[in-house]
């Protein structure tokens, strides 16, 4: 986040993982810049009302001191109470405005999140890592159902992107030598600003403390003036652009102290977020745990280009672990120290960013939030993707194609399309070299979360590695016919230069040859008009006098057989853990039990991601039914449908509840030896099918070959008994 | 490997990853202990022949010096030459014996390995990581086809183990805090002995240098005596049991120097093989990159047991990266610094290690190499698994079940069953707590490679984490009826003790209560016979006199409602990278091109693991054929069959060769708009099918629903034209 300033060439590439869109205010983005008029007028009214209350309270006191008549005092008190009620009403309105939705929205979000996380942790979707050793902040395990969801999400990612698009998948190590991450810029720039409790040494992220302070003031202190409120909002908006010094000055100005101890804080200083280690036994080869998987692809560009028959465009992909040594992780599963990334690097000719399959996605429509709409205070709105590309809102077809594919990927997983938007980076969020960048943001109880970054990074990364490694990472376009091009030719006359500069001749020759076209043509003009020219030779640290006889500068026509260029790269980068967490929130709901006496948890996962596709229940504990359950289980295994038999004697209603809470879409209940029922999780509809058909019906619906509606209209319905819920 | 001594409780668990069975000698394991008689007699004969040659050479010199008659000298020279020829013949025989197979076996293995690796690297199955920065030893990337093979192997592993056996899969971070690896023993014991070049500081593994020296002597220096040869072999055999001092002494004794510089070497000292890092910004929480995935499962035992309804047995599984900071990695893809492990921890009641599905695998027969056979000089032989368990060769049914499942897993991947054996650990290889341990070893050009370790580790790991974390990792068995058990009761009489010991009373009480059963019963007997007894109280550091009135010791019957115990764990642990490398070697072969003018490379991967299942070739470049190819491609995508279209104008023979080299099992050639041919890679048989059927035929054979033989007998055959190879 702190890297998003346009001064930081790496900002855009690093932005993913770093950014969680600040808070709910940012849904109405312009409020970060100009305060919404309702809020401003409410703050002003509140301030006036406060003055009126104070004045009336003084009046009451004065009447009491003057021992005025009781009736008079009572009337004054009544007026004071009236003013207080009016003030409370304004406060309530203001509270509602600053916390977003209807006053207790924040509270609802908190309690919703609590309910989801309780269920997730109780059913072992995830577990705080190393729990028996009191855990480590920012590290989580996926337990059995979470692990199954993750593996389904990754399998679908591979199907949807790698296989369908014929991408070249690679698998590189996490341990990475320093040279690679020096070239990419991570060694120097992948930092967060940190402050320390001056007494205990506890570390905090400087921007977090400032952000918390401003948010706290804005949301809980209704007495601040509208000017002060505007200032805090401004600070929140520009926080990512603040230097260490500016951040430190703000912390001092607001008197912010260590939250746990109230001790004073150190000045902010940068802390590199990579886990450092040492490769081999000598201690001489520093290494890091990779902060992203992309670099492994960039350094292999040459081989991959060759593998692709030296043809562009092509895409390479990688799924793997990445690491960030967060200063103080918060926000649970959303900001962790180790996470799975899935990244695509699509290499393309910078002169042709069209995409042959763009028409496949051009008709998709979804929430987009272009830069201009953010700046002018509008909201995200539904835009057809074809229109966004045609109008130039989205920079090019390839970028647009990936936006469309990401939309399809996320919604097929079960992300609610009404809580998914594509937000374009603002100018100050984007690196100077980036052509365009859009984030797929998903709304969760934490706000809008950046889950996929889709960026046109131009040639930046390949350039950087070409420069540092000395290996040209370039592509070639062979011309059908040789093409004539004009080339600048600088020909130093060594004999003349040798006579004039003796031992320094070599430096002068090199400096002449290194001139850029503009400089050379200026020299040519000067030599032609004046016969000589002053010329600065940096390796000598001084000017020398170049005469017309010493160098010949000309433009010549040459034939070229090919064009050599550095490809542009379009990078969709997926934070798998974040997507999964948002999916958990979007899939979760509660519904009353049949008796209405308790609330039951359900995850409405589509079969594609459900951790288990089907449970098999013998209705009562009996040898025959268990035998049938085993037969069905065997068919399900043969069909590759993950499932579980539950032969506990628990009531069928309880078993359904248990399976709903894991998001299992189908339950087969064995209540006879010839036919069984299949229940769909969300509708609770039940059909009756023969034992032989059961597995194939579940398989067909799971694989998307049939819909439940289709099955429902084909098979006889089963009315559940009271006990079966 | 150095950890395999029985003194090292961690040995067996660490053995995997550490061990590559030393060399080809170990195929005939006893030769490590007693020299094969043919070799010994050859060495003796050679030594005698050398003496004879020396003596005869002296004789010739003496004759020459004495200016004897030419005829006499010539006769002596002829005799000398005869002796030399005899000596050469013995040398040749000895060479053949020491290098294993027929003299140039080692050479053949080298050149075979070279051929496989050339193909693997050229076709980007793997790439040395960070190549453009000159790479890092022991780090490799999987390129596109390698990555696809890996992903297929892992998907099949998940299907074969996790889904079919209903295992609880978890996914834990690589970054691990020190406490966990301190408890597991890795912080203290996961080391290799290292020596340094005293001038340059270059590091070497001490045992590698000693091993290389001995092997070099044994294989290349034919002049060494049979006693010396026996000594070197003995050193190789006991190398893993040598202490740092003993290893250092041997290195000194043999005068071993740094291989690159011939400089002297330091004494050996332990180097911890974990990549160390620091978690969080404080620098106060040391962490390591996990050296195995197993610990993540052990620390979650309590939650997983609960998730499984507090029932045993159950298995948990994890696939993930593991890290070993090797001192100086060699053996290419087999010994690397980062690798993928797939581990299973099957938790079972130590009193009942039967397995309900053992009968499913009992009839399997394959190469097994029990401990006794290794010690008595026999070879691995085919043993039915049921027999091995029944006779107690394999310790228990659950261990046997997993051996069988591992056999099925590896052979279905394409591992040659004749080059796969299950070798039991020798007593000195196994940790003291382990009940039994078998390695799945696969023969490759590097020798027999340990690829899967299958160990019954008893309760060691759960005990260790219980002790260090303070969280009991135990299971409960509820009794149907309460059971009566006898329990020792020690009841100190505090009043009497207080009078006698005053301030020290508490120490005495604690010491009495801490007595083990045997000690307490002895005291009881002594008190009854003598009325008093001397008793050492360690917290006081002295003996005290205990009288009969001071303590009551008795055995009482109690009712118990459940048994609390620490489960045993049976651990199959898979080195995925090693399995894949062996699979590459077992799948690779060369065959002449149709013209016979060149050798073509083929990988005979089964469809299950083939990186791409099918290629689609339009026979000639033409719009219509390309259209048909696209239609087929679309059907293949819908069927989930990974494939590639090759529309280059290259000859069909060349395109087949290219696809064979990637191990693609099927090629569809479009040579008309109505029907196409499908070619099977290994037989080169071609059938003709309609365009509509093509995808489903390939799908059926790929998914194992039909065999190629079945397809071959169903469809018309296509005789290929000369050009099509």
XYZ file of C-alpha atoms in Angstrom, chain B residues 81-609:
529
model
C 54.552 -60.205 -21.954
C 52.647 -63.411 -21.360
C 52.413 -62.591 -17.659
C 51.290 -59.045 -18.457
C 48.507 -60.363 -20.707
C 47.384 -62.717 -17.967
C 47.441 -59.835 -15.484
C 45.374 -57.636 -17.847
C 42.826 -60.375 -18.196
C 42.489 -60.704 -14.431
C 42.209 -56.928 -14.154
C 39.417 -56.932 -16.673
C 37.543 -59.609 -14.745
C 38.049 -57.726 -11.478
C 36.914 -54.486 -13.074
C 33.753 -56.234 -14.211
C 33.089 -57.533 -10.725
C 33.639 -54.236 -8.918
C 31.561 -52.099 -11.260
C 28.608 -54.466 -11.138
C 27.370 -55.364 -14.606
C 29.776 -56.542 -17.243
C 32.649 -54.113 -17.054
C 31.217 -51.020 -18.681
C 27.909 -51.096 -16.775
C 28.736 -47.876 -15.008
C 29.509 -46.277 -18.344
C 26.179 -47.469 -19.789
C 24.311 -46.078 -16.834
C 26.119 -42.752 -17.209
C 25.327 -42.466 -20.890
C 21.727 -43.598 -20.398
C 21.300 -40.945 -17.718
C 22.881 -38.376 -20.012
C 20.432 -39.253 -22.785
C 17.393 -39.042 -20.496
C 18.512 -35.777 -18.942
C 19.313 -34.202 -22.285
C 15.802 -34.936 -23.437
C 14.259 -33.772 -20.169
C 16.136 -30.498 -20.231
C 15.709 -29.824 -23.947
C 11.959 -30.388 -23.745
C 11.745 -28.291 -20.568
C 10.532 -31.071 -18.271
C 12.781 -29.281 -15.848
C 15.045 -26.227 -15.852
C 17.867 -25.366 -13.430
C 16.285 -22.593 -11.360
C 17.355 -18.966 -11.893
C 19.457 -20.088 -14.853
C 19.991 -16.564 -16.208
C 21.640 -15.709 -12.882
C 23.847 -18.814 -13.170
C 21.473 -20.883 -11.015
C 21.691 -22.257 -7.512
C 22.855 -25.830 -6.844
C 20.024 -28.117 -5.776
C 17.158 -25.939 -7.035
C 15.164 -26.915 -10.129
C 12.010 -25.661 -11.819
C 9.505 -27.936 -13.455
C 8.878 -26.576 -16.930
C 5.511 -27.040 -18.677
C 5.556 -30.817 -19.341
C 7.277 -31.585 -16.022
C 4.780 -29.430 -14.183
C 1.895 -31.256 -15.869
C 3.383 -34.647 -14.927
C 3.783 -33.482 -11.342
C 0.264 -32.182 -11.165
C -1.051 -35.506 -12.584
C 0.985 -37.515 -10.067
C -0.345 -35.398 -7.184
C -3.940 -35.604 -8.438
C -3.635 -39.391 -8.609
C -2.053 -39.487 -5.143
C -5.008 -37.520 -3.785
C -7.440 -39.848 -5.555
C -5.638 -43.068 -4.571
C -4.947 -42.194 -0.950
C -6.960 -39.219 0.332
C -10.281 -39.832 -1.423
C -10.307 -43.620 -1.583
C -9.293 -43.948 2.052
C -11.273 -40.961 3.359
C -8.173 -39.332 4.803
C -8.254 -35.926 6.463
C -6.103 -33.688 4.304
C -4.573 -30.591 5.867
C -2.473 -27.759 4.470
C -0.061 -26.102 6.899
C 2.470 -23.315 6.382
C 6.122 -23.938 5.501
C 7.279 -21.271 7.964
C 7.455 -23.042 11.323
C 8.323 -21.598 14.740
C 11.290 -23.057 16.590
C 9.254 -24.607 19.437
C 7.669 -27.162 17.072
C 10.962 -28.291 15.540
C 12.665 -28.258 18.908
C 10.055 -30.753 20.148
C 10.403 -32.912 17.036
C 14.183 -32.981 17.512
C 15.087 -31.260 14.235
C 16.685 -28.225 15.862
C 19.171 -30.423 17.713
C 19.616 -33.429 15.461
C 18.805 -32.591 11.849
C 22.444 -32.137 10.894
C 25.076 -33.351 8.455
C 28.781 -33.441 9.272
C 30.666 -30.837 7.286
C 34.353 -30.153 6.575
C 35.806 -26.932 5.202
C 38.686 -26.343 2.819
C 41.027 -24.651 5.286
C 42.205 -22.068 2.754
C 39.168 -21.261 0.583
C 36.403 -22.027 3.095
C 34.511 -24.211 0.571
C 32.238 -26.657 2.399
C 31.882 -30.390 1.788
C 29.874 -33.157 3.355
C 32.425 -35.170 5.328
C 30.833 -38.556 4.591
C 30.625 -37.790 0.856
C 34.378 -37.207 0.676
C 35.119 -40.419 2.561
C 32.613 -42.356 0.465
C 34.029 -41.005 -2.792
C 37.535 -41.914 -1.686
C 36.575 -45.495 -0.828
C 34.514 -46.018 -3.985
C 37.241 -44.539 -6.166
C 39.810 -46.877 -4.611
C 37.536 -49.883 -4.943
C 36.465 -49.242 -8.505
C 39.514 -47.714 -10.134
C 42.559 -48.874 -8.198
C 42.785 -52.585 -9.016
C 46.145 -52.909 -7.350
C 44.894 -52.640 -3.781
C 45.112 -55.824 -1.722
C 42.025 -57.769 -0.861
C 42.526 -56.817 2.794
C 42.574 -53.133 1.896
C 39.502 -53.592 -0.327
C 37.683 -55.294 2.536
C 38.560 -52.385 4.791
C 37.160 -49.790 2.367
C 33.987 -51.802 2.056
C 33.685 -52.023 5.784
C 34.073 -48.251 6.059
C 31.303 -47.747 3.458
C 29.042 -50.093 5.399
C 29.492 -48.443 8.796
C 29.783 -44.864 7.538
C 26.372 -43.875 8.907
C 27.358 -44.935 12.400
C 30.606 -42.926 12.526
C 30.838 -40.043 14.984
C 32.346 -36.721 13.963
C 35.629 -37.755 15.612
C 35.736 -41.147 13.906
C 34.919 -39.606 10.524
C 37.623 -36.981 11.042
C 40.144 -39.670 12.015
C 39.432 -41.661 8.828
C 39.780 -38.534 6.670
C 43.182 -37.875 8.273
C 44.253 -41.516 8.020
C 43.509 -41.676 4.284
C 44.996 -38.242 3.654
C 41.795 -36.981 2.028
C 42.066 -33.352 0.870
C 39.693 -30.821 -0.673
C 38.775 -32.240 -4.102
C 38.960 -28.922 -5.966
C 42.108 -27.395 -4.482
C 43.953 -30.280 -2.747
C 44.077 -28.045 0.350
C 43.847 -29.597 3.815
C 40.403 -29.964 5.419
C 39.027 -28.889 8.801
C 37.737 -31.423 11.341
C 34.121 -32.437 10.694
C 31.428 -30.526 12.580
C 27.619 -30.646 12.484
C 25.695 -28.268 10.199
C 21.915 -27.959 10.700
C 20.130 -28.592 7.409
C 17.128 -26.377 8.026
C 16.788 -23.000 6.317
C 16.578 -20.590 9.219
C 14.641 -17.347 9.250
C 13.000 -14.970 11.691
C 9.237 -14.527 12.094
C 7.915 -11.005 12.546
C 9.898 -7.810 12.807
C 11.288 -8.159 16.341
C 13.998 -10.696 15.502
C 13.017 -12.547 18.687
C 11.015 -15.421 17.169
C 13.294 -17.784 15.242
C 11.645 -19.913 12.582
C 12.604 -22.508 10.002
C 11.316 -23.637 6.658
C 9.816 -27.033 7.530
C 12.044 -30.031 6.699
C 8.961 -32.281 6.371
C 5.184 -31.899 6.358
C 4.499 -34.478 9.111
C 4.853 -32.101 12.072
C 1.918 -30.003 10.858
C -0.252 -33.103 11.224
C 1.064 -34.147 14.630
C 0.442 -30.745 16.222
C -3.156 -30.867 14.920
C -3.826 -34.375 16.242
C -6.319 -33.269 18.885
C -8.528 -31.322 16.466
C -8.348 -34.016 13.806
C -9.282 -36.755 16.283
C -12.285 -34.645 17.323
C -13.172 -34.031 13.659
C -13.166 -37.803 13.161
C -15.746 -38.177 15.927
C -13.086 -39.118 18.521
C -12.625 -42.449 16.750
C -9.536 -44.418 15.757
C -8.103 -45.392 13.360
C -7.977 -42.452 10.984
C -5.378 -41.036 8.653
C -4.401 -37.461 7.977
C -2.442 -36.431 4.899
C -0.543 -33.441 3.620
C 1.041 -32.487 0.311
C 3.485 -29.612 0.370
C 6.915 -28.125 -0.002
C 9.747 -29.145 2.332
C 13.238 -27.702 2.561
C 16.756 -28.981 3.279
C 19.719 -26.681 3.079
C 22.043 -29.353 1.626
C 25.759 -28.751 2.148
C 26.648 -29.558 -1.461
C 23.801 -31.053 -3.469
C 24.648 -33.689 -6.091
C 22.716 -36.336 -8.026
C 20.662 -33.807 -9.964
C 16.939 -34.057 -9.352
C 17.331 -36.647 -6.605
C 18.942 -34.515 -3.941
C 17.566 -31.013 -3.924
C 17.154 -28.174 -1.485
C 13.409 -27.807 -1.923
C 11.010 -30.596 -2.807
C 7.411 -31.705 -2.654
C 6.503 -34.280 -0.018
C 3.234 -36.156 0.328
C 2.879 -37.640 3.766
C 0.265 -39.748 5.508
C 0.003 -40.203 9.253
C -2.305 -43.095 10.020
C -3.218 -43.074 13.727
C -4.087 -46.441 15.185
C -4.664 -48.138 18.549
C -1.292 -49.723 19.434
C -3.197 -52.793 20.670
C -5.024 -53.338 17.373
C -3.119 -52.767 14.153
C -5.375 -54.921 11.989
C -6.786 -53.320 8.824
C -10.298 -54.013 7.509
C -9.197 -53.715 3.867
C -6.017 -55.776 4.131
C -7.630 -58.604 2.160
C -7.857 -56.207 -0.827
C -4.046 -56.248 -1.115
C -3.105 -59.586 0.503
C -2.777 -61.353 -2.843
C -0.329 -58.859 -4.334
C 3.142 -60.252 -4.964
C 6.250 -58.184 -5.508
C 9.953 -57.867 -4.734
C 10.546 -57.701 -1.000
C 13.877 -57.595 0.772
C 13.409 -58.495 4.433
C 16.077 -57.753 7.005
C 17.140 -61.420 7.356
C 17.663 -61.857 3.617
C 19.884 -58.783 3.539
C 21.974 -60.019 6.454
C 22.356 -63.523 5.082
C 23.488 -62.361 1.674
C 20.407 -63.250 -0.345
C 18.694 -61.038 -2.890
C 15.273 -59.417 -2.875
C 12.644 -61.940 -3.941
C 8.985 -62.004 -4.836
C 6.849 -62.597 -1.731
C 3.051 -62.524 -1.506
C 2.126 -59.656 0.807
C -0.367 -61.800 2.740
C 2.397 -64.281 3.513
C 4.813 -61.537 4.617
C 2.270 -60.259 7.141
C 1.127 -63.731 8.247
C 4.706 -64.801 8.949
C 5.463 -61.603 10.822
C 8.056 -60.448 8.305
C 5.968 -57.280 8.036
C 5.051 -56.236 11.574
C 1.302 -55.712 11.207
C -1.650 -55.587 8.800
C -1.877 -51.788 8.643
C 1.782 -51.462 7.707
C 1.244 -54.264 5.176
C -1.856 -52.577 3.785
C 0.076 -49.392 3.075
C 2.957 -51.329 1.485
C 0.393 -52.856 -0.868
C -1.256 -49.509 -1.624
C 2.135 -47.915 -2.303
C 2.972 -50.768 -4.703
C -0.282 -50.169 -6.590
C 0.281 -46.408 -6.622
C 3.809 -46.626 -8.038
C 3.128 -49.294 -10.655
C -0.008 -47.505 -11.886
C 2.115 -44.407 -12.413
C 4.349 -46.451 -14.697
C 7.171 -47.558 -12.382
C 8.576 -50.868 -13.660
C 7.646 -53.514 -11.079
C 10.866 -55.397 -11.790
C 12.873 -52.372 -10.683
C 10.850 -51.697 -7.554
C 11.509 -53.406 -4.247
C 10.417 -52.991 -0.656
C 13.463 -53.130 1.574
C 13.105 -53.531 5.316
C 15.312 -51.364 7.498
C 18.148 -53.143 9.274
C 18.234 -52.917 13.045
C 20.921 -50.215 12.944
C 18.910 -48.140 10.474
C 15.832 -47.982 12.643
C 15.060 -45.708 15.572
C 14.717 -47.520 18.904
C 11.012 -46.715 19.156
C 10.081 -47.803 15.623
C 8.177 -51.062 15.335
C 9.108 -51.703 11.701
C 10.074 -49.785 8.597
C 10.100 -50.548 4.873
C 11.359 -48.381 2.036
C 9.977 -48.508 -1.472
C 13.223 -48.374 -3.464
C 13.254 -47.779 -7.194
C 16.229 -48.701 -9.324
C 17.604 -45.871 -11.433
C 20.904 -44.999 -13.062
C 22.019 -43.751 -9.635
C 21.298 -47.124 -7.998
C 18.392 -48.103 -5.777
C 16.694 -44.901 -4.631
C 14.520 -44.656 -1.551
C 11.339 -42.991 -2.835
C 8.744 -43.863 -0.204
C 9.368 -44.640 3.455
C 6.660 -46.646 5.227
C 7.272 -46.715 8.961
C 5.466 -47.759 12.096
C 6.768 -44.986 14.366
C 4.813 -46.132 17.453
C 3.804 -43.239 19.737
C 7.046 -41.270 19.474
C 5.868 -38.055 17.782
C 2.648 -37.552 19.716
C 4.557 -38.219 22.947
C 7.187 -35.624 22.083
C 4.626 -32.894 21.323
C 2.521 -33.797 24.376
C 5.568 -33.354 26.547
C 6.755 -30.053 25.054
C 3.382 -28.364 24.487
C 1.676 -29.599 27.646
C -1.398 -30.489 25.552
C -2.213 -34.213 25.862
C -2.337 -35.751 22.382
C -4.143 -38.925 23.366
C -7.092 -41.082 22.398
C -9.825 -42.536 24.580
C -11.463 -45.914 24.473
C -14.745 -45.915 26.368
C -15.495 -49.297 27.932
C -18.959 -50.767 27.391
C -18.781 -51.878 31.035
C -16.539 -50.208 33.630
C -13.444 -52.329 34.243
C -11.845 -53.103 37.564
C -8.147 -52.251 37.757
C -5.625 -52.417 40.589
C -3.983 -49.119 41.397
C -1.156 -48.268 43.754
C -2.131 -45.801 46.493
C 0.554 -43.963 48.487
C -0.906 -42.030 51.426
C 1.682 -40.025 53.431
C 0.527 -39.323 57.015
C 1.190 -35.618 57.133
C 0.821 -35.181 60.860
C 3.585 -37.700 61.622
C 5.803 -36.349 58.840
C 5.289 -32.786 60.028
C 6.405 -33.694 63.536
C 9.485 -35.536 62.231
C 10.646 -33.235 59.410
C 9.086 -29.845 60.142
C 10.072 -27.432 57.322
C 11.206 -30.274 55.085
C 7.879 -32.072 55.359
C 6.723 -30.951 51.900
C 9.856 -32.315 50.189
C 9.451 -35.669 51.873
C 5.732 -35.900 50.999
C 6.449 -35.126 47.346
C 9.257 -37.669 47.185
C 7.057 -40.352 48.697
C 4.221 -39.634 46.294
C 6.583 -39.704 43.313
C 7.744 -43.288 43.956
C 7.306 -45.762 41.111
C 5.310 -48.904 41.836
C 8.345 -51.145 42.346
C 10.043 -48.763 44.777
C 6.838 -48.238 46.753
C 6.191 -51.970 47.107
C 9.771 -52.494 48.314
C 9.283 -49.765 50.919
C 5.987 -51.342 52.003
C 7.749 -54.715 52.478
C 10.618 -53.104 54.406
C 8.313 -51.115 56.641
C 6.323 -54.223 57.408
C 9.409 -56.276 58.281
C 11.662 -53.584 59.856
C 9.257 -50.864 60.905
C 11.481 -48.211 59.305
C 13.541 -47.572 56.158
C 16.165 -45.122 54.823
C 14.760 -43.035 51.977
C 16.656 -40.662 49.696
C 14.929 -37.324 49.082
C 16.600 -35.752 46.066
C 15.224 -32.258 46.717
C 16.898 -32.387 50.132
C 19.977 -34.142 48.824
C 20.042 -36.622 51.716
C 18.521 -39.745 53.250
C 15.731 -39.507 55.802
C 14.333 -42.204 58.065
C 10.731 -43.183 57.239
C 8.750 -45.008 59.935
C 5.771 -47.278 59.443
C 3.412 -44.672 60.929
C 4.442 -42.055 58.370
C 3.010 -43.573 55.192
C 0.334 -46.053 54.116
C 1.032 -47.958 50.932
C -1.607 -50.209 49.453
C -2.991 -51.551 46.211
C -6.635 -50.772 45.684
C -9.154 -51.886 43.142
C -10.773 -49.124 41.165
C -13.380 -48.979 38.441
C -12.270 -47.389 35.175
C -14.679 -46.226 32.503
C -12.201 -45.650 29.725
C -8.674 -46.292 28.580
C -6.511 -43.267 27.741
C -3.565 -43.939 25.429
C -1.256 -42.378 22.891
C -1.993 -43.763 19.413
C 0.667 -45.347 17.263
C 1.331 -43.727 13.939
C 2.057 -45.483 10.678
C 3.664 -43.077 8.247
C 3.978 -43.514 4.498
C 6.070 -40.594 3.275
C 6.481 -39.943 -0.473
C 9.311 -38.018 -2.122
C 7.300 -36.827 -5.130
C 10.280 -35.426 -7.049
C 12.233 -38.660 -6.690
C 9.298 -40.751 -7.839
C 8.886 -38.486 -10.865
C 12.577 -38.666 -11.743
C 12.569 -42.488 -11.542
C 9.400 -42.482 -13.625
C 11.232 -40.434 -16.281
C 14.028 -43.014 -16.369
C 11.659 -46.010 -16.432
C 9.544 -44.453 -19.166
C 12.364 -43.410 -21.475
C 13.514 -45.421 -24.477
C 15.029 -44.835 -27.888
C 13.936 -46.336 -31.191
C 15.217 -45.862 -34.722
C 13.411 -43.480 -37.043
C 11.637 -45.041 -40.015
C 14.615 -44.323 -42.220
C 16.846 -45.840 -39.546
C 19.130 -42.844 -39.791
C 18.524 -41.495 -36.288
C 17.502 -42.567 -32.801
C 14.247 -41.039 -31.560
C 13.391 -40.465 -27.894
C 10.141 -41.723 -26.425
C 8.582 -41.517 -22.975
C 6.088 -44.344 -22.513
C 4.037 -42.498 -19.851
C 0.642 -44.053 -19.163
C -2.187 -41.623 -20.022
C -2.701 -41.050 -16.285
C 0.590 -39.160 -15.972
